[in-house]
Amino acid sequence: MSDAYAGRRERLREHCSATGADAALITRAANVRYLTGCPPCGATLLLTRERALLALPDDLPPDDAGEHLIVEDVTRMPVAAGADTVLAAAAAAAKLRVTDLAVEEHDLTVSRHRAVAGLAEGVRLADLAQAVERLRVVKDEHEIADLRIAAEIADQALGELLESILVGRTERHLAMELERRMIDHGADRAAFPVSVGTGSHSGQQAHQPTDRRVEEGDFLTVVLGARYRGYGVSTARTFVIGAAPAPWQVELHRLVFRAQRAGREALGPGVEQYVPDQAAREILQAAGHTEGSPHPVGHGIGLEIREAPRLGPSDMGKLDSRVPVTVGPGVHLPGRGGVRIEDTLVVRPLEEGGPELLTITTKELLAL
């Protein structure tokens, strides 16, 4: 992994040289981790042409291994507890006689930007923009391996829950249990708050679990994801509780299943980002289901749960190989409930087998 981090930093150095900067100040936690392996802890990376200097709080507790997993070729600069690592790194840039410093303006507050400018006297500041985020879009095989493990953990936790008694339990309790199960199976933590919706809450976008109890005949929608070594996945499944599903439930589930499959099958290198959304949306719209403010059918995923690229109706960029994305259409009928089905996949060319499915829990309409 040390070579992988070094390669990432070298690509960023090349970007800086091409834009006239001789150093970069990296403050966004996910970007610091991408370049150094340092987990979120308030650290700041100063990357010059000759060195990588990581300013991090000196009061960090050790991790489970008794140390912090940071690659060896990065120099650590301890910063006193309570002090701002961004300002410490900016002061170091001035001492190293940096002349043109690129900063992540989209991450810095106005006050911190002013403080950096004050400390780095004589240093010209420029906007690095989202250069590191663009580097992060295409994953290497180390990253994809971590995503596979995260998906396995989420699938295992969900599979165990489906074997338990669900009737009478609350959405909130089921969500808490899923988060615990993922941690028990090796996750860093849940990639995002688990969503469990039953009955009229099922199929809703970003539903917050409540004290509503699971009842016979309900749809049950679960949206969850595990985070492993910083990398997260997302998956959603909808089931029916108790007896055989009603005809309207079978029809709605079959519709969303078809839409989700169409979105998955549309993925591929060189495909316009809007195409998977269009493929899924056309099936839903043909059945009379439209949204006033449509959510994109999917998005990139990795060190952050929502990354580039976005798979929405107006997104015009093209997909690359080895880009992990979600595909998750849904339909919610107010007062009745609905269906949401989502997977995390890695874009691959057809000669490599096409999109690689990471989340493999069955999408069939099971009666639990």
C-alpha positions in Angstrom: 0.0 0.0 0.0 2.9 2.4 0.6 3.7 2.4 -3.1 0.0 3.1 -3.9 -0.1 6.2 -1.6 3.2 7.4 -3.1 1.8 7.1 -6.6 -1.3 9.1 -5.6 0.9 11.9 -4.1 3.1 11.9 -7.3 0.0 12.4 -9.5 -1.1 15.3 -7.3 2.4 16.8 -7.6 2.2 16.5 -11.4 -1.1 18.4 -11.3 0.4 21.1 -9.1 3.4 21.5 -11.4 1.0 21.8 -14.4 -0.9 24.6 -12.7 2.1 26.5 -11.4 1.9 25.5 -7.7 5.0 24.2 -5.9 3.0 22.8 -3.0 -0.5 21.8 -1.9 -2.2 22.1 1.4 -4.7 19.2 1.8 -7.3 19.7 4.6 -10.3 17.6 3.6 -10.2 14.5 5.8 -11.0 12.0 3.0 -8.3 13.5 0.8 -5.7 13.3 3.6 -6.6 9.7 4.1 -6.4 9.0 0.3 -2.9 10.4 0.1 -1.4 9.2 3.4 -3.6 6.4 5.0 -4.2 8.7 8.0 -7.8 8.1 9.3 -9.9 11.2 10.0 -8.3 12.9 13.0 -8.0 16.6 12.1 -4.7 16.1 10.3 -3.5 18.3 7.5 -1.1 17.4 4.7 1.5 19.7 3.2 2.8 18.2 0.0 5.8 19.9 -1.6 7.9 18.7 -4.5 10.4 17.0 -2.2 8.4 15.9 0.8 5.1 15.0 2.4 4.6 16.6 5.8 1.6 15.5 7.9 0.6 17.8 10.7 -1.5 15.9 13.2 -2.7 16.4 16.9 -0.1 15.0 19.3 -2.8 13.7 21.7 -4.3 11.1 19.4 -5.2 7.8 21.1 -3.5 4.7 19.6 -5.6 2.5 17.4 -6.1 -1.2 18.0 -2.6 -2.0 16.8 -1.1 0.5 19.3 -0.2 3.0 16.6 -1.6 5.0 13.7 -1.5 3.4 10.3 0.3 6.1 8.3 2.7 5.3 5.5 6.4 5.5 6.5 7.5 7.9 3.8 5.3 10.7 5.2 7.0 12.9 7.8 4.8 13.5 10.9 4.7 16.9 12.6 3.0 16.7 16.0 0.8 19.7 16.8 -0.2 20.6 20.3 -3.6 19.6 21.4 -6.2 22.2 20.6 -4.0 23.9 18.0 -5.1 24.0 14.3 -3.1 21.6 12.2 -4.0 23.7 9.1 -2.2 26.7 10.5 0.8 24.6 11.6 1.1 23.2 8.1 0.8 26.7 6.6 3.6 28.0 8.9 5.7 25.0 7.8 5.1 26.0 4.1 6.5 29.5 4.8 9.6 28.1 6.5 10.2 25.7 3.6 10.1 28.8 1.2 7.1 27.7 -0.7 6.2 30.4 -3.2 2.9 29.2 -4.7 0.6 27.2 -2.4 -2.6 25.5 -3.7 -5.3 25.1 -1.0 -8.6 23.4 -0.9 -10.8 26.5 -0.9 -14.0 24.3 -1.0 -13.0 22.9 2.4 -11.5 25.9 4.2 -13.7 28.4 6.0 -13.2 32.0 5.2 -11.6 32.6 8.6 -9.1 29.7 8.2 -8.3 30.9 4.6 -7.4 34.3 6.0 -5.4 32.8 8.8 -3.4 30.7 6.3 -2.7 33.7 4.2 -1.5 35.6 7.2 0.8 32.8 8.4 2.2 32.1 4.9 3.4 35.6 4.4 4.8 36.1 0.9 3.3 32.9 -0.3 0.8 33.2 -3.2 -2.4 31.1 -2.6 -4.3 29.4 -5.4 -7.3 27.2 -5.4 -6.5 23.5 -5.7 -10.2 23.0 -6.4 -11.3 19.4 -6.3 -8.1 18.0 -7.8 -7.8 15.2 -5.2 -11.5 14.3 -5.5 -10.9 13.9 -9.3 -8.0 11.6 -8.6 -10.2 9.5 -6.2 -12.9 8.8 -8.9 -11.1 5.8 -10.5 -10.2 3.3 -7.8 -7.1 1.0 -7.7 -7.5 -2.7 -6.9 -6.5 -2.1 -3.2 -9.5 0.2 -2.9 -11.8 -2.1 -4.7 -10.7 -5.0 -2.4 -11.7 -3.0 0.6 -15.1 -2.2 -1.0 -15.6 -5.9 -1.6 -15.1 -6.6 2.1 -17.4 -3.8 3.2 -20.1 -5.2 0.9 -19.6 -8.7 2.3 -20.0 -7.3 5.9 -23.2 -5.5 4.9 -24.6 -8.6 3.2 -23.8 -10.8 6.2 -25.5 -8.4 8.6 -28.6 -8.1 6.5 -28.8 -11.9 5.9 -28.7 -12.6 9.7 -31.4 -10.0 10.3 -33.7 -11.7 7.8 -33.4 -15.0 9.7 -34.7 -13.4 12.9 -38.2 -12.6 14.1 -39.2 -9.2 12.8 -42.9 -8.7 13.6 -43.5 -6.4 16.5 -40.0 -4.9 16.5 -39.5 -1.2 15.8 -37.7 0.4 12.8 -35.3 2.1 15.2 -34.5 -1.2 17.0 -33.8 -3.0 13.7 -31.6 -0.2 12.5 -29.5 -0.3 15.7 -29.2 -4.1 15.4 -27.9 -3.9 11.9 -25.3 -1.3 12.8 -24.1 -3.5 15.7 -24.0 -6.6 13.5 -21.8 -4.8 10.9 -19.3 -3.8 13.6 -19.4 -7.3 15.0 -18.4 -8.6 11.6 -15.4 -6.3 11.2 -16.7 -3.0 9.9 -15.1 0.3 11.1 -18.7 1.4 11.6 -21.8 1.9 9.5 -21.1 3.9 6.4 -24.1 6.0 7.1 -27.1 5.8 9.5 -29.0 2.7 8.7 -32.6 3.3 7.4 -35.4 0.9 8.1 -38.9 1.7 6.9 -41.9 -0.5 7.3 -45.5 -0.2 6.1 -46.3 3.3 4.8 -42.6 4.3 5.5 -41.2 1.7 3.1 -39.6 2.8 -0.1 -39.0 6.4 1.1 -35.9 8.2 0.2 -33.6 8.9 3.2 -36.2 7.7 5.8 -35.3 8.2 9.4 -36.2 5.1 11.5 -39.1 5.7 13.9 -40.8 3.7 16.7 -43.3 2.2 14.2 -43.5 -1.5 14.7 -43.3 -4.1 11.9 -46.7 -5.7 11.1 -47.9 -8.6 9.1 -48.3 -7.7 5.4 -46.0 -4.7 5.6 -43.3 -3.9 3.0 -40.0 -3.6 4.8 -37.2 -1.5 3.2 -33.7 -1.6 4.6 -30.9 0.7 3.4 -27.5 0.0 4.9 -23.8 0.1 4.3 -20.6 -0.9 6.1 -17.4 1.0 6.1 -14.1 -1.0 6.0 -10.7 0.6 6.2 -12.4 3.9 5.3 -14.3 2.6 2.3 -18.1 2.4 2.4 -20.8 0.7 0.3 -24.6 1.2 0.1 -27.3 -1.4 -0.5 -31.1 -1.4 -0.2 -33.6 -4.2 -0.3 -37.4 -4.5 0.1 -39.2 -7.5 1.5 -42.7 -8.3 2.7 -43.6 -9.4 6.2 -45.5 -12.5 7.0 -47.9 -14.0 4.5 -47.6 -14.0 0.8 -47.4 -10.5 -0.8 -50.5 -8.8 -2.1 -50.8 -8.4 -5.9 -50.0 -4.7 -5.8 -46.8 -5.4 -3.8 -45.7 -8.1 -6.3 -46.4 -5.7 -9.2 -44.6 -2.7 -7.6 -41.6 -4.8 -6.6 -41.3 -6.3 -10.1 -41.4 -2.8 -11.6 -38.6 -1.4 -9.4 -36.6 -4.6 -9.9 -36.8 -4.2 -13.7 -35.8 -0.5 -13.4 -32.8 -1.3 -11.2 -31.6 -4.0 -13.5 -31.8 -1.7 -16.5 -29.8 0.9 -14.6 -27.1 -1.7 -13.7 -26.9 -3.1 -17.2 -26.4 0.4 -18.6 -23.1 0.9 -16.8 -19.9 0.8 -18.8 -16.7 2.7 -19.5 -17.4 5.6 -21.9 -21.1 5.6 -21.1 -22.6 9.1 -20.4 -23.4 9.5 -16.7 -27.1 10.2 -17.4 -27.7 6.9 -19.3 -28.1 4.6 -16.2 -30.6 7.1 -14.7 -32.4 7.3 -18.0 -32.6 3.5 -18.4 -34.2 3.1 -15.0 -36.4 6.2 -15.1 -38.0 5.3 -18.5 -39.3 2.0 -17.0 -40.8 3.8 -14.0 -42.3 6.6 -16.0 -43.9 4.2 -18.5 -45.7 2.7 -15.5 -46.9 6.1 -14.5 -44.4 6.8 -11.7 -42.8 10.2 -11.8 -41.1 12.4 -9.2 -41.6 16.2 -9.1 -37.9 16.6 -8.0 -36.2 13.5 -9.3 -33.3 12.0 -7.3 -30.4 10.7 -9.3 -30.5 7.0 -9.7 -27.0 6.7 -8.2 -23.6 8.2 -7.5 -20.0 7.4 -6.9 -18.9 5.9 -3.6 -15.7 5.2 -1.7 -14.0 7.1 1.1 -17.2 9.2 1.2 -20.7 7.9 0.8 -21.4 10.3 -2.0 -18.6 11.0 -4.4 -18.2 11.8 -8.1 -19.6 10.8 -10.5 -23.3 11.6 -10.1 -25.7 9.5 -12.1 -28.5 11.9 -12.6 -30.7 13.0 -15.6 -28.6 16.0 -16.4 -25.1 14.6 -15.8 -23.1 14.7 -19.0 -19.7 13.3 -18.1 -18.6 9.8 -19.1 -18.0 6.8 -16.8 -14.5 5.2 -16.5 -13.5 1.7 -15.7 -12.9 0.9 -12.0 -15.4 3.5 -10.8 -17.6 2.2 -8.0 -21.2 3.5 -8.1 -24.6 2.9 -6.6 -27.7 2.2 -8.6 -30.9 2.5 -6.6 -34.2 3.5 -8.0 -37.4 3.4 -5.9 -41.1 4.1 -5.8 -43.0 5.3 -2.8 -46.8 5.4 -2.8 -48.0 7.9 -0.1 -50.0 6.1 2.6 -49.2 2.7 1.3 -45.5 2.2 1.1 -43.1 1.4 -1.6 -40.0 -0.4 -2.9 -36.3 0.6 -3.1 -33.6 -1.6 -4.5 -30.0 -0.5 -4.5 -26.6 -2.1 -5.2 -23.0 -1.0 -5.2 -21.1 -2.0 -8.4 -17.8 -1.3 -10.0 -17.8 -0.2 -13.6 -15.9 -2.7 -15.8 -15.7 -3.2 -19.5 -17.5 -6.1 -21.2 -14.3 -8.0 -21.8 -13.8 -8.1 -18.0 -17.4 -9.3 -17.4 -19.2 -6.0 -17.3 -20.2 -4.2 -14.1 -18.9 -6.0 -11.0 -21.7 -6.5 -8.4 -20.4 -6.0 -4.9 -23.7 -6.3 -2.9 -25.2 -9.7 -3.5 -28.1 -10.2 -1.1 -31.0 -11.5 -3.1 -33.3 -8.9 -4.7 -36.3 -11.3 -4.8 -39.5 -10.3 -3.0 -39.0 -12.6 0.0 -41.9 -13.1 2.5 -40.2 -13.0 6.0 
